[in-house]
Short mmCIF file of C-alpha atoms and ligand atoms in Angstrom, two decimals:
data_model
loop_
_atom_site.label_atom_id
_atom_site.label_comp_id
_atom_site.label_asym_id
_atom_site.label_seq_id
_atom_site.Cartn_x
_atom_site.Cartn_y
_atom_site.Cartn_z
CA MET A 1 62.18 -53.39 47.01
CA LYS A 2 59.10 -55.23 48.22
CA LYS A 3 59.07 -58.99 47.63
CA PHE A 4 55.81 -60.63 46.67
CA SER A 5 54.05 -63.82 47.62
CA VAL A 6 52.46 -65.59 44.65
CA VAL A 7 50.17 -68.57 44.12
CA ILE A 8 49.75 -70.20 40.71
CA ALA A 9 46.28 -71.75 40.44
CA GLY A 10 46.32 -74.61 37.99
CA GLY A 11 49.81 -75.64 39.17
CA GLY A 12 49.59 -78.77 37.00
CA SER A 13 49.19 -76.72 33.81
CA THR A 14 51.44 -77.36 30.84
CA PHE A 15 52.30 -73.65 31.08
CA THR A 16 53.43 -73.73 34.74
CA PRO A 17 57.14 -74.60 34.22
CA GLY A 18 57.55 -72.01 31.45
CA ILE A 19 55.85 -69.34 33.51
CA VAL A 20 57.86 -70.13 36.64
CA MET A 21 61.07 -69.96 34.56
CA MET A 22 59.90 -66.68 33.05
CA MET A 23 59.24 -65.29 36.54
CA LEU A 24 62.72 -66.35 37.63
CA ASP A 25 64.13 -64.62 34.59
CA ASN A 26 62.28 -61.47 35.66
CA ILE A 27 62.97 -61.74 39.38
CA GLU A 28 64.69 -58.35 39.51
CA ARG A 29 61.70 -56.64 37.94
CA PHE A 30 59.25 -58.56 40.07
CA PRO A 31 60.88 -59.87 43.27
CA MET A 32 59.21 -62.84 44.96
CA ARG A 33 59.59 -64.17 48.48
CA GLU A 34 57.22 -67.11 48.13
CA LEU A 35 55.78 -69.17 45.29
CA VAL A 36 53.11 -71.82 45.80
CA LEU A 37 51.47 -74.06 43.21
CA TYR A 38 47.83 -74.94 43.77
CA ASP A 39 45.77 -77.50 41.84
CA ASN A 40 42.83 -79.75 42.60
CA ASP A 41 44.58 -82.67 40.88
CA GLY A 42 47.37 -83.45 43.31
CA ASP A 43 48.97 -86.22 41.26
CA ARG A 44 49.22 -84.19 38.08
CA GLN A 45 50.61 -81.16 39.90
CA ALA A 46 53.10 -83.22 41.95
CA VAL A 47 55.08 -84.16 38.82
CA LEU A 48 55.67 -80.51 37.94
CA GLY A 49 55.94 -79.51 41.60
CA GLU A 50 58.67 -82.01 42.38
CA ALA A 51 60.67 -81.07 39.29
CA LEU A 52 60.31 -77.35 39.98
CA GLU A 53 61.38 -77.88 43.58
CA ILE A 54 64.66 -79.34 42.28
CA LEU A 55 65.08 -76.55 39.75
CA LEU A 56 64.34 -73.77 42.25
CA LYS A 57 66.72 -75.21 44.86
CA GLU A 58 69.43 -74.89 42.21
CA GLN A 59 68.46 -71.56 40.70
CA ALA A 60 66.68 -69.59 43.44
CA PRO A 61 67.46 -71.12 46.83
CA ASP A 62 66.09 -68.10 48.72
CA LEU A 63 62.63 -68.39 47.18
CA LYS A 64 60.25 -70.28 49.46
CA PHE A 65 58.51 -72.85 47.24
CA SER A 66 55.81 -75.43 47.79
CA TYR A 67 52.92 -77.15 46.05
CA THR A 68 49.63 -78.12 47.57
CA THR A 69 45.99 -79.05 47.03
CA ASP A 70 44.98 -77.35 50.27
CA PRO A 71 43.30 -73.98 49.56
CA GLU A 72 44.30 -72.48 52.91
CA GLU A 73 47.99 -73.28 52.48
CA ALA A 74 47.87 -72.10 48.90
CA PHE A 75 46.00 -68.82 49.26
CA MET A 76 47.06 -67.62 52.72
CA ASP A 77 49.23 -64.47 52.76
CA LYS A 78 49.32 -63.94 48.97
CA ASP A 79 49.71 -60.74 46.95
CA PHE A 80 49.02 -62.27 43.53
CA CYS A 81 47.27 -65.31 42.14
CA MET A 82 48.23 -66.21 38.58
CA ALA A 83 45.33 -68.34 37.39
CA HIS A 84 45.44 -70.81 34.51
CA ILE A 85 43.05 -73.62 35.34
CA ARG A 86 41.41 -75.92 32.80
CA VAL A 87 38.29 -77.41 34.34
CA GLY A 88 37.93 -80.92 32.93
CA LYS A 89 41.51 -80.90 31.61
CA TYR A 90 42.44 -82.22 28.16
CA GLU A 91 39.95 -85.06 28.34
CA MET A 92 37.14 -82.49 28.19
CA ARG A 93 38.87 -80.20 25.68
CA GLU A 94 38.92 -83.16 23.32
CA LYS A 95 35.14 -83.59 23.75
CA ASP A 96 34.54 -79.84 23.30
CA GLU A 97 36.29 -80.10 19.95
CA LYS A 98 34.97 -83.46 18.73
CA ILE A 99 31.28 -83.20 19.65
CA PRO A 100 30.49 -80.13 17.48
CA LEU A 101 32.59 -81.57 14.62
CA ARG A 102 30.35 -84.65 14.63
CA HIS A 103 27.53 -82.24 13.75
CA GLY A 104 29.53 -80.45 11.07
CA VAL A 105 30.30 -77.44 13.31
CA ILE A 106 33.73 -76.13 14.28
CA GLY A 107 35.29 -77.77 17.30
CA GLN A 108 37.42 -75.21 19.11
CA GLU A 109 38.68 -74.58 22.63
CA THR A 110 37.15 -71.11 23.10
CA CYS A 111 34.97 -70.42 20.02
CA GLY A 112 31.54 -71.80 19.16
CA PRO A 113 29.93 -74.73 21.01
CA GLY A 114 33.27 -75.98 22.41
CA GLY A 115 33.96 -72.61 24.02
CA ILE A 116 30.42 -72.51 25.40
CA ALA A 117 30.82 -75.98 26.93
CA TYR A 118 34.19 -75.03 28.41
CA GLY A 119 32.69 -71.79 29.74
CA MET A 120 29.94 -73.66 31.59
CA ARG A 121 32.68 -75.72 33.29
CA SER A 122 35.11 -72.89 33.95
CA ILE A 123 32.68 -70.63 35.80
CA THR A 124 32.44 -73.09 38.72
CA GLY A 125 36.23 -73.54 38.94
CA MET A 126 36.87 -69.81 38.71
CA LEU A 127 34.34 -68.94 41.42
CA GLU A 128 35.97 -71.58 43.61
CA ILE A 129 39.47 -70.10 43.34
CA ILE A 130 38.23 -66.50 43.61
CA ASP A 131 36.47 -67.43 46.83
CA HIS A 132 39.58 -69.15 48.19
CA MET A 133 41.63 -66.08 47.37
CA GLU A 134 39.19 -63.73 49.06
CA THR A 135 38.86 -65.95 52.14
CA TYR A 136 42.58 -66.20 52.82
CA SER A 137 44.02 -63.04 51.19
CA PRO A 138 41.33 -60.38 50.72
CA ASP A 139 43.80 -57.90 49.21
CA CYS A 140 45.23 -60.34 46.68
CA TRP A 141 44.86 -59.71 42.93
CA MET A 142 44.07 -62.51 40.51
CA LEU A 143 45.69 -62.27 37.08
CA ASN A 144 43.51 -64.65 35.15
CA TYR A 145 44.23 -66.21 31.78
CA SER A 146 42.05 -69.30 32.27
CA ASN A 147 39.77 -69.74 29.28
CA PRO A 148 37.33 -69.13 27.83
CA ALA A 149 38.35 -65.67 29.02
CA ALA A 150 35.34 -63.87 27.49
CA ILE A 151 32.81 -66.03 29.34
CA VAL A 152 34.90 -66.14 32.50
CA ALA A 153 35.13 -62.32 32.47
CA GLU A 154 31.37 -61.96 31.98
CA ALA A 155 30.75 -64.44 34.83
CA CYS A 156 33.06 -62.41 37.09
CA ARG A 157 31.22 -59.20 36.15
CA VAL A 158 27.87 -60.74 37.06
CA LEU A 159 28.75 -63.02 39.97
CA ARG A 160 31.84 -61.45 41.59
CA PRO A 161 31.59 -57.77 40.58
CA ASN A 162 33.85 -56.49 43.36
CA SER A 163 36.54 -59.13 43.14
CA LYS A 164 40.06 -58.12 42.17
CA VAL A 165 40.23 -60.30 39.06
CA LEU A 166 41.99 -59.09 35.91
CA ASN A 167 41.33 -61.03 32.72
CA ILE A 168 43.96 -61.02 30.02
CA CYS A 169 44.80 -62.94 26.83
CA ASP A 170 48.12 -63.61 25.17
CA MET A 171 46.92 -63.72 21.55
CA PRO A 172 47.22 -59.96 20.91
CA VAL A 173 50.65 -60.07 22.58
CA GLY A 174 51.79 -62.86 20.28
CA THR A 175 50.39 -61.23 17.16
CA LEU A 176 51.93 -57.85 18.05
CA ARG A 177 55.30 -59.59 18.21
CA ARG A 178 54.71 -60.80 14.67
CA MET A 179 53.71 -57.29 13.56
CA SER A 180 56.83 -55.86 15.17
CA GLN A 181 58.93 -58.26 13.15
CA ILE A 182 57.11 -57.34 9.95
CA ILE A 183 58.10 -53.70 10.42
CA GLY A 184 61.49 -54.35 12.01
CA LYS A 185 60.66 -52.86 15.42
CA ASP A 186 60.81 -53.91 19.04
CA PRO A 187 57.33 -54.82 20.37
CA GLN A 188 58.11 -52.75 23.48
CA ASP A 189 58.31 -49.67 21.29
CA LEU A 190 54.86 -50.10 19.78
CA GLU A 191 51.55 -48.74 21.01
CA VAL A 192 48.27 -50.02 19.61
CA ARG A 193 44.65 -49.09 19.40
CA TYR A 194 42.32 -52.09 19.36
CA PHE A 195 38.69 -52.92 19.99
CA GLY A 196 36.69 -56.11 20.28
CA LEU A 197 35.79 -58.94 22.57
CA ASN A 198 38.27 -61.59 23.70
CA HIS A 199 39.36 -63.69 20.70
CA PHE A 200 37.22 -61.38 18.57
CA GLY A 201 38.78 -58.01 17.74
CA TRP A 202 40.72 -55.68 15.45
CA TRP A 203 43.76 -53.41 15.60
CA THR A 204 42.98 -49.93 14.33
CA SER A 205 46.45 -48.45 14.84
CA VAL A 206 50.02 -49.64 15.44
CA LYS A 207 52.39 -46.74 16.16
CA ASP A 208 55.86 -46.32 17.53
CA LYS A 209 56.50 -44.04 20.49
CA GLU A 210 57.27 -41.14 18.13
CA GLY A 211 53.77 -41.47 16.69
CA HIS A 212 54.64 -42.99 13.30
CA GLU A 213 51.74 -45.11 12.04
CA TYR A 214 52.61 -48.58 10.64
CA ILE A 215 49.16 -50.00 9.94
CA ASP A 216 49.39 -49.58 6.14
CA GLN A 217 52.77 -51.28 6.00
CA ILE A 218 51.55 -54.18 8.14
CA ARG A 219 48.33 -54.46 6.11
CA GLU A 220 50.30 -54.79 2.90
CA TYR A 221 52.30 -57.66 4.38
CA VAL A 222 49.28 -59.41 5.93
CA ALA A 223 47.36 -59.19 2.64
CA GLU A 224 50.10 -61.41 1.16
CA ASN A 225 51.28 -63.58 4.04
CA GLY A 226 48.87 -63.27 6.91
CA TYR A 227 50.87 -62.97 10.13
CA LEU A 228 53.38 -65.63 9.06
CA THR A 229 56.84 -64.25 9.70
CA GLN A 230 60.35 -65.42 8.88
CA ILE A 231 61.86 -65.64 12.31
CA GLU A 232 59.52 -67.02 14.93
CA VAL A 233 59.09 -64.36 17.56
CA ASP A 234 55.80 -65.57 19.00
CA THR A 235 57.07 -68.74 20.62
CA GLN A 236 53.78 -70.06 21.93
CA HIS A 237 51.99 -70.34 18.61
CA MET A 238 54.34 -72.47 16.55
CA ASP A 239 52.80 -75.85 15.68
CA GLN A 240 51.75 -76.43 12.08
CA SER A 241 48.08 -75.81 12.90
CA TRP A 242 49.03 -72.42 14.36
CA GLN A 243 50.99 -71.58 11.21
CA GLU A 244 47.80 -72.22 9.23
CA THR A 245 45.99 -69.86 11.57
CA HIS A 246 48.55 -67.06 11.13
CA LYS A 247 48.34 -67.52 7.38
CA LYS A 248 44.52 -67.42 7.39
CA ALA A 249 44.62 -63.81 8.65
CA LYS A 250 45.15 -62.97 4.98
CA ASP A 251 41.57 -64.06 4.21
CA LEU A 252 40.25 -62.24 7.27
CA LEU A 253 41.85 -59.05 6.01
CA ALA A 254 40.38 -59.58 2.55
CA VAL A 255 36.83 -59.46 3.86
CA ASN A 256 37.48 -56.45 6.06
CA PRO A 257 40.62 -54.59 4.93
CA ARG A 258 40.12 -51.58 7.16
CA TYR A 259 41.60 -53.07 10.34
CA LEU A 260 44.04 -55.83 11.28
CA PRO A 261 42.15 -58.90 12.53
CA ASN A 262 42.60 -61.13 15.57
CA THR A 263 43.30 -64.60 14.17
CA TYR A 264 40.41 -66.15 16.13
CA LEU A 265 37.93 -64.41 13.80
CA LYS A 266 38.54 -67.20 11.31
CA TYR A 267 36.19 -69.47 13.27
CA TYR A 268 33.35 -66.98 12.78
CA LEU A 269 34.07 -65.73 9.26
CA TYR A 270 35.24 -69.00 7.65
CA PRO A 271 33.59 -71.78 9.70
CA ASP A 272 32.88 -73.91 6.60
CA TYR A 273 36.56 -73.81 5.62
CA GLU A 274 37.62 -74.64 9.17
CA VAL A 275 35.29 -77.63 9.41
CA ALA A 276 36.44 -78.92 6.03
CA HIS A 277 40.06 -78.67 7.18
CA SER A 278 39.52 -80.35 10.58
CA ASP A 279 40.20 -83.99 11.33
CA ARG A 280 37.21 -85.18 13.39
CA ASN A 281 39.35 -87.89 14.95
CA TYR A 282 42.45 -85.86 15.71
CA THR A 283 41.89 -82.30 16.92
CA ARG A 284 44.07 -79.65 18.58
CA ALA A 285 43.54 -81.37 21.97
CA ASN A 286 45.21 -84.49 20.55
CA GLU A 287 48.02 -82.41 19.11
CA VAL A 288 48.67 -80.76 22.48
CA MET A 289 48.41 -84.02 24.44
CA ASN A 290 50.93 -85.63 22.10
CA GLY A 291 53.02 -82.47 21.92
CA ARG A 292 53.29 -79.84 24.65
CA GLU A 293 51.78 -81.95 27.43
CA LYS A 294 54.02 -84.92 26.72
CA GLU A 295 57.15 -82.76 26.38
CA VAL A 296 56.56 -80.84 29.61
CA PHE A 297 55.72 -83.88 31.72
CA THR A 298 58.56 -85.95 30.23
CA ALA A 299 60.98 -83.12 31.00
CA ALA A 300 59.66 -82.99 34.58
CA ARG A 301 60.05 -86.74 35.06
CA ASN A 302 63.61 -86.56 33.71
CA ILE A 303 64.51 -83.81 36.16
CA ILE A 304 63.07 -85.85 39.04
CA GLU A 305 64.91 -88.98 37.94
CA LYS A 306 68.27 -87.21 37.58
CA GLY A 307 67.75 -85.11 40.71
CA THR A 308 68.93 -82.02 38.88
CA ALA A 309 67.48 -79.52 36.42
CA VAL A 310 70.87 -78.65 34.96
CA ASP A 311 70.42 -79.17 31.23
CA GLY A 312 66.80 -80.06 32.01
CA GLY A 313 64.03 -79.67 29.49
CA PHE A 314 62.08 -76.75 30.97
CA HIS A 315 62.18 -73.61 28.85
CA ILE A 316 61.54 -69.99 29.70
CA ASP A 317 58.18 -68.92 28.30
CA SER A 318 59.43 -65.46 27.43
CA HIS A 319 56.25 -64.60 25.57
CA ALA A 320 54.44 -64.78 28.94
CA SER A 321 56.43 -61.85 30.35
CA PHE A 322 53.29 -59.72 29.89
CA ILE A 323 52.09 -61.42 33.09
CA VAL A 324 55.00 -59.87 34.96
CA ASP A 325 54.28 -56.54 33.25
CA LEU A 326 50.73 -56.76 34.55
CA ALA A 327 51.79 -57.74 38.08
CA ARG A 328 54.30 -54.87 38.10
CA ALA A 329 51.66 -52.43 36.87
CA ILE A 330 49.54 -53.28 39.91
CA ALA A 331 52.40 -53.61 42.38
CA PHE A 332 54.42 -50.56 41.34
CA ASN A 333 51.69 -48.43 39.73
CA THR A 334 53.64 -48.36 36.45
CA HIS A 335 50.69 -47.23 34.30
CA GLU A 336 51.60 -49.82 31.69
CA ARG A 337 49.45 -49.76 28.57
CA MET A 338 48.03 -53.23 27.91
CA LEU A 339 45.04 -54.86 26.23
CA MET A 340 42.68 -56.11 28.93
CA ILE A 341 39.19 -57.62 29.06
CA VAL A 342 37.11 -55.03 30.94
CA GLU A 343 33.56 -53.75 31.28
CA ASN A 344 32.97 -51.42 28.34
CA ASN A 345 31.42 -48.44 30.14
CA GLY A 346 31.79 -46.21 27.09
CA ALA A 347 35.26 -47.27 25.93
CA ILE A 348 33.61 -48.35 22.66
CA ALA A 349 31.11 -45.52 22.29
CA ASN A 350 28.46 -47.38 20.30
CA PHE A 351 28.49 -50.64 22.25
CA PRO A 352 26.64 -51.62 25.45
CA ASP A 353 28.14 -50.36 28.71
CA ASP A 354 27.80 -53.76 30.35
CA ALA A 355 29.65 -55.74 27.66
CA MET A 356 33.03 -57.22 28.56
CA VAL A 357 35.29 -55.90 25.80
CA GLU A 358 39.00 -56.10 24.98
CA VAL A 359 40.58 -52.67 24.67
CA PRO A 360 43.85 -50.95 25.58
CA CYS A 361 43.97 -49.90 29.22
CA ILE A 362 46.34 -48.00 31.44
CA VAL A 363 47.04 -50.28 34.37
CA GLY A 364 47.99 -48.89 37.76
CA ASN A 365 47.56 -49.96 41.36
CA ASP A 366 43.76 -49.64 41.19
CA GLY A 367 43.57 -51.89 38.13
CA PRO A 368 42.87 -51.07 34.48
CA GLU A 369 41.51 -47.76 33.16
CA PRO A 370 40.13 -48.37 29.65
CA LEU A 371 41.12 -45.96 26.89
CA ALA A 372 38.27 -44.63 24.75
CA GLN A 373 38.30 -46.21 21.26
CA GLY A 374 35.42 -44.12 19.88
CA LYS A 375 32.68 -45.40 17.60
CA ILE A 376 33.13 -48.59 15.60
CA PRO A 377 31.70 -49.43 12.15
CA ALA A 378 28.47 -51.41 11.72
CA PHE A 379 30.16 -54.56 10.35
CA GLU A 380 32.33 -55.11 13.42
CA GLN A 381 29.67 -53.79 15.77
CA SER A 382 27.02 -56.26 14.62
CA LEU A 383 29.40 -59.22 14.70
CA MET A 384 30.45 -58.24 18.21
CA PHE A 385 26.89 -57.71 19.38
CA GLN A 386 25.91 -61.18 18.22
CA GLN A 387 28.92 -62.75 19.93
CA VAL A 388 28.66 -60.80 23.20
CA THR A 389 25.01 -61.84 23.43
CA VAL A 390 26.09 -65.47 23.11
CA GLU A 391 28.52 -64.94 26.00
CA LYS A 392 25.90 -63.21 28.14
CA LEU A 393 23.35 -65.96 27.45
CA VAL A 394 25.85 -68.60 28.59
CA VAL A 395 26.33 -66.85 31.92
CA GLU A 396 22.56 -66.36 32.30
CA ALA A 397 22.03 -70.03 31.48
CA TYR A 398 24.59 -70.98 34.14
CA VAL A 399 23.02 -68.75 36.80
CA GLU A 400 19.41 -69.67 36.01
CA GLN A 401 20.24 -73.30 35.13
CA SER A 402 18.31 -72.65 31.96
CA TYR A 403 18.33 -75.14 29.09
CA GLN A 404 16.40 -72.61 27.01
CA LYS A 405 19.04 -69.90 27.34
CA LEU A 406 21.91 -72.24 26.57
CA TRP A 407 20.05 -73.45 23.49
CA GLN A 408 19.61 -69.80 22.46
CA ALA A 409 23.32 -69.17 23.06
CA LEU A 410 24.27 -72.02 20.75
CA THR A 411 21.66 -71.02 18.18
CA LEU A 412 22.93 -67.45 18.12
CA SER A 413 26.58 -68.43 17.71
CA LYS A 414 27.69 -67.55 14.20
CA THR A 415 29.42 -70.94 14.06
CA VAL A 416 26.12 -72.88 14.28
CA PRO A 417 23.81 -73.10 11.23
CA SER A 418 20.40 -73.70 12.86
CA ALA A 419 18.43 -74.13 16.07
CA LYS A 420 18.09 -77.83 15.24
CA VAL A 421 21.85 -78.35 15.01
CA ALA A 422 22.27 -76.23 18.15
CA LYS A 423 19.90 -78.52 20.06
CA ASP A 424 21.57 -81.69 18.82
CA ILE A 425 24.97 -80.41 19.89
CA LEU A 426 23.63 -79.13 23.20
CA ASP A 427 22.12 -82.51 24.10
CA ASP A 428 25.43 -84.24 23.40
CA LEU A 429 27.33 -81.62 25.39
CA ILE A 430 24.99 -82.00 28.37
CA ALA A 431 25.62 -85.74 28.43
CA ALA A 432 29.39 -85.25 28.19
CA ASN A 433 29.51 -82.53 30.86
CA LYS A 434 27.32 -84.18 33.52
CA ALA A 435 30.11 -84.10 36.08
CA TYR A 436 30.82 -80.40 35.53
CA TRP A 437 27.80 -78.35 34.51
CA PRO A 438 24.96 -77.24 36.74
CA GLU A 439 21.85 -79.26 35.95
CA LEU A 440 19.73 -77.48 33.35
CA HIS A 441 15.93 -77.34 33.46
P1 NAD B 501 46.21 -78.04 31.65
O1 NAD B 501 45.03 -78.95 31.62
O2 NAD B 501 47.55 -78.57 31.35
O3 NAD B 501 46.29 -77.38 33.10
C1 NAD B 501 45.23 -76.90 33.82
C2 NAD B 501 45.33 -77.35 35.27
O4 NAD B 501 44.20 -76.78 35.96
C3 NAD B 501 45.26 -78.87 35.47
O5 NAD B 501 46.38 -79.31 36.18
C4 NAD B 501 43.97 -79.07 36.27
O6 NAD B 501 44.03 -80.11 37.20
C5 NAD B 501 43.82 -77.72 36.95
N1 NAD B 501 42.47 -77.42 37.43
C6 NAD B 501 41.30 -77.68 36.82
N2 NAD B 501 40.28 -77.25 37.57
C7 NAD B 501 40.81 -76.71 38.69
C8 NAD B 501 40.26 -76.10 39.85
N3 NAD B 501 38.93 -75.96 40.00
N4 NAD B 501 41.10 -75.67 40.81
C9 NAD B 501 42.43 -75.80 40.67
N5 NAD B 501 43.02 -76.36 39.58
C10 NAD B 501 42.21 -76.81 38.60
O7 NAD B 501 45.85 -76.83 30.68
P2 NAD B 501 46.79 -75.84 29.84
O8 NAD B 501 46.72 -76.19 28.43
O9 NAD B 501 48.11 -75.74 30.47
O10 NAD B 501 46.00 -74.48 29.98
C11 NAD B 501 45.72 -73.87 31.21
C12 NAD B 501 44.74 -72.74 31.02
O11 NAD B 501 45.36 -71.61 30.44
C13 NAD B 501 43.56 -73.06 30.11
O12 NAD B 501 42.40 -72.47 30.64
C14 NAD B 501 43.94 -72.42 28.83
O13 NAD B 501 42.82 -72.20 28.01
C15 NAD B 501 44.56 -71.17 29.35
N6 NAD B 501 45.38 -70.39 28.44
C16 NAD B 501 45.03 -69.11 28.27
C17 NAD B 501 45.77 -68.26 27.49
C18 NAD B 501 45.29 -66.86 27.29
O14 NAD B 501 45.76 -66.17 26.45
N7 NAD B 501 44.30 -66.36 28.01
C19 NAD B 501 46.91 -68.75 26.87
C20 NAD B 501 47.27 -70.08 27.04
C21 NAD B 501 46.49 -70.88 27.85
C1 G6P B 502 46.24 -68.66 22.40
C2 G6P B 502 45.05 -68.07 23.06
C3 G6P B 502 44.75 -68.82 24.31
C4 G6P B 502 44.59 -70.29 24.03
C5 G6P B 502 45.81 -70.82 23.35
C6 G6P B 502 45.57 -72.24 22.90
O1 G6P B 502 47.38 -68.41 23.16
O2 G6P B 502 45.19 -66.72 23.36
O3 G6P B 502 43.61 -68.27 24.89
O4 G6P B 502 44.36 -71.00 25.22
O5 G6P B 502 46.11 -70.06 22.23
O6 G6P B 502 46.76 -72.80 22.55
P1 G6P B 502 46.95 -74.36 22.38
O7 G6P B 502 48.37 -74.46 22.02
O8 G6P B 502 46.61 -74.95 23.73
O9 G6P B 502 46.00 -74.78 21.33
MN1 MN B 503 43.47 -66.11 24.69
#
């Protein structure tokens, strides 16, 4: 079987050790000959790199491993780039969350003004790594889960239309695991229909391979409990604040009982509730810095100090195995059915062709083929149209360096109450993002 050469862009990510462990766990399904970590923050990456070098020597001595900040070394001779960069790191996530909250607006990583600010930063970083990939390995595929995926995907559509970049999100994967537990099934045995944008969509069907429909049974459960389940199957979304989010799906379903909602809709449908339940001085960025980031980097330092990863603190991120499924779909033409963020082109019949939407796709060696989801109702369609226009305006603002368009983007976001508040937030975001955003005129 062919063995693949892989680069992880954003090697210093809190997710890198879990994903490397997951790839090791799946090495028979997806054989690797080389694995390189790439990051533009050498010091941050070196902590994880050094620890993983120790671990891989013990667990996979035949796998060639290195970590580097040199694009040529990183991207030369690669088949796949797994990308999870965070331009501006946690320092900027904290600002994305706290600045809007100061103005009484939700502060969130990918939704509302925070997501817009992050998008304006991410586009530059994404273009940089796409260009490195294409310079050194023109046939390489990028499997991207860097956020905000909706804006990143739209930027790729506009600015790198022929690049082999696949944008994917783990939220539907995590929530499907919860649904599978609700109905006592294996997630592998379920097939869904779904439409929306990234972090903004609905399941319209959840069936097993025999064609039995479970949506009514799941709806009944969600109407009572949201997606909170007894045994935790969705290992990434476990902190208390995530539990609140799973629970809140109950209220999302109440307003629109027809379909099963993506949990991120809470920021658009209940922004007042979310603001009232946020701590302006301690947001999710603080939780992650004091939680996942600390745990992962402490575990790495322990491994380095002891010189062994036996009984070390890195854990397999089994929920991320969809990344291997996606790589296999491309590498082995498996025709796996997965939700992907793709150009609509008729998949949602009554939605613009040039919108980046999230729908089920069949993925083979040419990439994803979207499955037609038909026409959608006016409620969802209008919400989506508003949101996709925000995303398009952000990319236009980036390209044209237009203050006006970014102001419009913020004004149009359902999370922002007025053009005045939008402008106040925008001016604060510009000041905070000086080192990252293109200058706006
Ligand atoms: P993190 O800050 O721990 O790691 C990101 C790394 O990217 C940092 O080491 C940083 O130095 C590096 N980086 C930043 N800009 C770069 C550039 N231009 N080139 C190379 N490296 C660069 O962040 P994290 O919390 O581990 O998250 C990583 C990313 O994964 C984020 O974008 C996050 O939103 C995303 N994510 C996406 C999903 C999904 O479902 N799509 C799920 C989880 C996380
Ligand atoms: C989900 C989303 C990701 C997002 C992550 C944030 O997995 O799909 O797009 O990055 O949550 O999680 P965190 O634990 O960093 O708040
Ligand atoms: Mn996501």
